Short mmCIF file of C-alpha atoms in Angstrom, two decimals:
data_model
loop_
_atom_site.label_atom_id
_atom_site.label_comp_id
_atom_site.label_asym_id
_atom_site.label_seq_id
_atom_site.Cartn_x
_atom_site.Cartn_y
_atom_site.Cartn_z
CA PRO J 1 32.65 19.12 0.64
CA ARG J 2 29.18 18.34 3.12
CA LEU J 3 27.96 15.21 2.69
CA THR J 4 23.88 15.73 1.59
CA GLN J 5 21.23 13.06 1.56
CA LYS J 6 19.47 12.43 -2.13
CA ILE J 7 16.38 10.71 -2.46
CA GLU J 8 16.78 8.71 -5.33
CA PHE J 9 13.99 7.66 -7.86
CA TYR J 10 13.75 3.84 -7.67
CA ASP J 11 13.31 4.86 -3.79
CA ILE J 12 10.01 6.55 -4.52
CA GLY J 13 9.07 3.83 -6.74
CA ASN J 14 9.62 1.28 -4.37
CA ILE J 15 7.87 2.71 -1.66
CA ASN J 16 4.66 3.04 -4.12
CA HIS J 17 5.02 0.02 -5.53
CA ALA J 18 5.27 -1.76 -1.84
CA VAL J 19 2.24 0.42 -0.37
CA LEU J 20 0.03 -0.05 -3.30
CA GLU J 21 0.55 -4.21 -3.58
CA ASP J 22 -0.13 -4.04 0.77
CA PHE J 23 -3.04 -1.55 0.24
CA ILE J 24 -4.73 -3.73 -2.68
CA ASN J 25 -4.22 -6.86 -0.54
CA MET J 26 -6.10 -5.54 2.35
CA ILE J 27 -9.05 -4.81 -0.58
CA ILE J 28 -8.51 -8.34 -1.41
CA PRO J 29 -10.59 -10.45 1.07
CA MET J 30 -13.30 -6.88 1.21
CA ASN J 31 -14.04 -8.05 -3.01
CA ASP J 32 -16.96 -9.13 -2.72
CA LYS J 33 -18.24 -5.52 -0.38
CA ILE J 34 -15.98 -3.00 -2.23
CA ASN J 35 -19.04 -0.81 -2.98
CA ASP J 36 -19.52 -0.60 0.35
CA LEU J 37 -16.09 1.36 1.44
CA THR J 38 -16.55 4.95 2.03
CA GLU J 39 -13.55 7.15 0.94
CA ASP J 40 -12.86 7.16 4.87
CA ASN J 41 -12.88 3.62 4.74
CA VAL J 42 -9.95 3.96 1.51
CA TYR J 43 -7.92 6.69 2.99
CA ASP J 44 -7.25 4.60 6.20
CA LEU J 45 -6.46 1.67 4.58
CA ILE J 46 -4.18 3.26 2.39
CA GLU J 47 -2.86 5.36 5.00
CA ASP J 48 -2.19 2.16 7.53
CA SER J 49 -0.13 0.61 4.40
CA THR J 50 2.10 3.95 3.90
CA GLU J 51 2.78 4.38 7.60
CA LYS J 52 3.89 0.39 7.91
CA VAL J 53 5.55 0.49 4.79
CA PHE J 54 7.52 4.20 5.72
CA ARG J 55 8.30 2.35 9.23
CA GLU J 56 9.44 -0.96 7.84
CA MET J 57 11.92 1.21 5.34
CA SER J 58 13.41 3.81 8.05
CA LYS J 59 16.43 1.91 7.94
CA GLU J 60 16.76 1.11 4.52
CA ILE J 61 16.00 5.19 3.31
CA THR J 62 16.88 7.92 5.95
CA ALA J 63 17.14 10.88 3.52
CA PHE J 64 13.55 11.87 4.10
CA ASP J 65 13.97 13.52 8.03
CA ALA J 66 17.13 15.32 6.38
CA SER J 67 15.82 18.11 4.84
CA ASN J 68 13.15 20.24 4.77
CA ARG J 69 12.66 19.95 1.39
CA ASN J 70 12.86 16.25 1.55
CA ALA J 71 10.24 15.49 4.04
CA TYR J 72 8.53 17.72 1.14
CA PHE J 73 8.82 14.73 -1.21
CA LYS J 74 7.88 12.59 1.69
CA ASN J 75 4.22 14.49 2.31
CA LYS J 76 4.12 14.33 -1.57
CA ILE J 77 3.73 10.81 -1.63
CA ARG J 78 1.58 10.50 0.45
CA ARG J 79 -0.44 12.69 -1.20
CA THR J 80 0.05 11.04 -4.29
CA LEU J 81 -1.28 7.50 -2.34
CA ARG J 82 -3.83 8.74 -0.61
CA THR J 83 -5.59 10.08 -4.84
CA THR J 84 -4.27 6.59 -5.94
CA GLY J 85 -5.78 4.30 -3.24
CA LEU J 86 -9.27 6.84 -3.99
CA THR J 87 -9.03 6.21 -7.50
CA LEU J 88 -7.59 2.57 -7.73
CA VAL J 89 -11.28 2.10 -5.30
CA LYS J 90 -13.54 3.92 -7.32
CA GLN J 91 -11.98 2.13 -10.54
CA LEU J 92 -13.02 -1.45 -9.16
CA LYS J 93 -16.49 0.42 -8.50
CA SER J 94 -17.33 0.97 -12.08
CA THR J 95 -16.36 -3.11 -12.81
CA GLU J 96 -17.10 -6.94 -11.53
CA PHE J 97 -13.22 -7.30 -12.27
CA ARG J 98 -11.59 -7.51 -8.80
CA PRO J 99 -8.00 -7.66 -8.32
CA LYS J 100 -6.37 -11.58 -7.49
CA TYR J 101 -2.80 -10.77 -7.43
CA THR J 102 -0.27 -8.23 -6.78
CA GLU J 103 3.88 -8.11 -7.68
CA LEU J 104 3.39 -11.69 -9.69
CA PRO J 105 6.45 -13.15 -10.48
CA ILE J 106 6.43 -14.18 -14.06
CA GLY J 107 9.76 -16.68 -13.82
CA ILE J 108 11.95 -17.54 -10.07
CA ILE J 109 13.83 -14.41 -10.17
CA ASP J 110 14.40 -14.65 -6.43
CA GLU J 111 14.70 -18.23 -4.71
CA ASN J 112 13.75 -16.20 -1.84
CA ASN J 113 11.00 -14.19 -3.02
CA GLU J 114 8.02 -14.71 -0.45
CA LYS J 115 5.42 -15.95 -3.95
CA VAL J 116 8.05 -18.23 -5.03
CA GLN J 117 8.20 -20.17 -2.05
CA GLU J 118 4.29 -19.64 -1.38
CA ASP J 119 4.64 -21.51 -5.47
CA MET J 120 2.65 -18.08 -6.32
CA TYR J 121 4.30 -17.54 -9.78
CA ILE J 122 3.77 -18.05 -12.99
CA ASP J 123 6.14 -20.07 -15.45
CA ALA J 124 8.30 -17.66 -17.68
CA LEU J 125 8.25 -17.98 -21.11
CA GLU J 126 11.29 -19.54 -22.71
CA TYR J 127 12.02 -19.27 -26.48
CA LYS J 128 14.08 -21.84 -28.14
CA LEU J 129 17.19 -20.19 -30.31
CA ASN J 130 20.14 -21.70 -32.11
CA ASN J 131 22.33 -22.51 -29.47
CA CYS J 132 20.89 -21.13 -26.51
CA SER J 133 17.41 -20.13 -24.86
CA LEU J 134 15.41 -17.10 -24.11
CA ILE J 135 14.01 -17.07 -21.10
CA LEU J 136 11.23 -14.10 -20.84
CA ARG J 137 10.70 -12.84 -16.27
CA GLY J 138 9.47 -10.08 -15.04
CA ILE J 139 6.75 -9.09 -12.26
CA ILE J 140 3.32 -8.39 -12.66
CA ASP J 141 2.44 -4.91 -10.89
CA ARG J 142 -1.79 -6.38 -10.51
CA VAL J 143 -3.90 -9.31 -11.82
CA ASP J 144 -7.28 -8.36 -11.76
CA VAL J 145 -10.08 -11.56 -12.29
CA PHE J 146 -13.46 -12.07 -13.34
CA GLU J 147 -15.01 -15.34 -13.49
CA ASP J 148 -18.06 -15.24 -16.14
CA ASP J 149 -21.41 -17.54 -15.84
CA ASN J 150 -19.85 -20.18 -17.47
CA GLY J 151 -16.35 -20.39 -15.52
CA GLY J 152 -14.97 -18.21 -18.07
CA ILE J 153 -11.39 -16.30 -16.56
CA TYR J 154 -11.05 -13.23 -17.98
CA ILE J 155 -7.66 -11.35 -16.64
CA SER J 156 -6.27 -7.96 -17.22
CA ILE J 157 -3.35 -6.74 -16.06
CA ILE J 158 -2.64 -3.06 -14.33
CA ASP J 159 0.80 -1.66 -14.74
CA TYR J 160 1.50 1.06 -12.47
CA LYS J 161 4.29 4.01 -13.82
CA PHE J 162 5.37 7.33 -12.41
CA SER J 163 4.74 9.17 -15.70
CA ALA J 164 1.72 9.49 -17.74
CA LYS J 165 2.01 6.37 -20.66
CA ASP J 166 -0.51 5.26 -23.33
CA ILE J 167 0.03 1.74 -25.32
CA ASP J 168 1.15 2.64 -29.20
CA PHE J 169 0.77 -0.80 -30.72
CA THR J 170 3.19 0.54 -33.40
CA ASP J 171 5.76 0.70 -30.88
CA VAL J 172 4.75 -3.03 -29.76
CA TYR J 173 4.57 -4.01 -33.43
CA GLU J 174 8.27 -2.40 -32.77
CA GLY J 175 9.43 -4.38 -30.03
CA LEU J 176 9.71 -0.99 -27.93
CA GLN J 177 6.74 -1.36 -25.61
CA ILE J 178 6.23 -4.98 -25.27
CA GLN J 179 6.38 -5.21 -21.69
CA LEU J 180 2.67 -6.02 -20.67
CA PHE J 181 2.16 -8.34 -23.71
CA VAL J 182 4.77 -10.41 -22.64
CA TYR J 183 2.97 -10.55 -19.47
CA LEU J 184 -0.33 -11.26 -21.21
CA LYS J 185 1.38 -14.14 -23.37
CA ALA J 186 2.57 -15.41 -19.86
CA LEU J 187 -0.40 -15.59 -18.08
CA VAL J 188 -2.67 -17.19 -20.83
CA GLU J 189 0.47 -20.07 -21.85
CA ASN J 190 1.00 -20.88 -18.04
CA GLY J 191 -1.99 -19.58 -16.22
CA GLU J 192 -3.34 -22.98 -15.42
CA LYS J 193 -1.10 -23.37 -12.76
CA LEU J 194 -2.73 -19.98 -10.65
CA PHE J 195 -6.59 -19.94 -12.25
CA GLY J 196 -6.82 -24.49 -12.09
CA LYS J 197 -7.75 -23.22 -16.50
CA ASN J 198 -6.11 -20.93 -18.63
CA PRO J 199 -8.10 -17.04 -18.73
CA LYS J 200 -8.79 -15.55 -20.64
CA ILE J 201 -7.61 -11.38 -22.44
CA ALA J 202 -10.03 -8.77 -20.99
CA GLY J 203 -7.33 -6.28 -21.03
CA VAL J 204 -4.08 -3.77 -20.64
CA PHE J 205 -3.64 -1.29 -18.54
CA TYR J 206 -1.28 1.77 -17.31
CA TYR J 207 -2.08 3.73 -14.04
CA HIS J 208 -0.47 7.41 -14.30
CA LEU J 209 0.56 7.26 -10.34
CA ASP J 210 0.13 11.04 -9.57
CA ASP J 211 -1.65 13.86 -7.23
CA PRO J 212 -2.71 16.48 -10.44
CA MET J 213 -3.75 19.99 -9.62
CA ILE J 214 -6.97 20.66 -11.33
CA LYS J 215 -7.73 24.09 -12.80
CA SER J 216 -11.71 23.31 -13.06
CA ASP J 217 -14.78 25.66 -12.84
CA SER J 218 -16.27 22.70 -12.12
CA GLU J 219 -18.21 22.26 -8.61
CA ASP J 220 -17.23 18.69 -8.75
CA VAL J 221 -13.04 18.34 -8.33
CA LYS J 222 -12.98 14.67 -7.40
CA LYS J 223 -14.88 13.43 -10.74
CA ASP J 224 -12.52 15.22 -12.62
CA ILE J 225 -9.68 14.19 -10.78
CA LEU J 226 -10.80 10.57 -11.31
CA LYS J 227 -11.02 11.41 -15.20
CA SER J 228 -7.48 12.70 -15.33
CA LEU J 229 -5.89 9.30 -14.00
CA LYS J 230 -8.74 7.22 -15.65
CA LEU J 231 -6.73 3.53 -17.14
CA LYS J 232 -4.93 3.77 -20.38
CA GLY J 233 -4.71 0.55 -22.42
CA PHE J 234 -7.07 -1.57 -24.10
CA VAL J 235 -9.89 -4.19 -23.86
CA LEU J 236 -11.14 -6.54 -24.73
CA ASN J 237 -13.78 -5.90 -27.74
CA ASP J 238 -16.43 -8.59 -27.32
CA LYS J 239 -20.00 -7.59 -26.93
CA GLY J 240 -20.47 -11.24 -25.52
CA PHE J 241 -18.00 -10.24 -22.75
#
């Protein structure tokens, strides 16, 4: 039988996460000037990040050049990331929250992790059981921060998903959808290490990585796309916030 090279789902996931980490890390130094970024600026940044990641992963993932079908997937990833980069920046322009951390470790999963070595991580949550301990670790895709006039620090976390997903509190209550809330608890309880004080919860969201095809009579298709890619989740209900 002929050997075929396949693109695995986790390869696509690794590429997307790596590109968005690099892209947001380039945005962070521009936090004060996000509103000045044009679409062309954003496209240039996301394409630079995409090219960088494809170049760095070229030896690990060779399947993209193995067939026309795989090349199609490569172009689809590029299109999705272009749409994602523009959408994320437009979302940031509509709020005072700004990205602070990407791929933030909760607990030490890999001692060779660059962020762990730089002491840029949150301690894991640990629960003592009868004869053992339960330690909850993970990695947060993105942490956004806002500091109010009184010095209070509010955080929201964004988790990138490859399918449409929303938070269902019934599932949360039954323990089926607790990942983001574990992350929030870790940040609130152990976040003083990074923020200098314990932060307060502002929101928790999913972002669907997609390049949707919109059937619309609207003249502003980009606006319809942005609407279809809005963050799904919950925000703090506090009028004083």
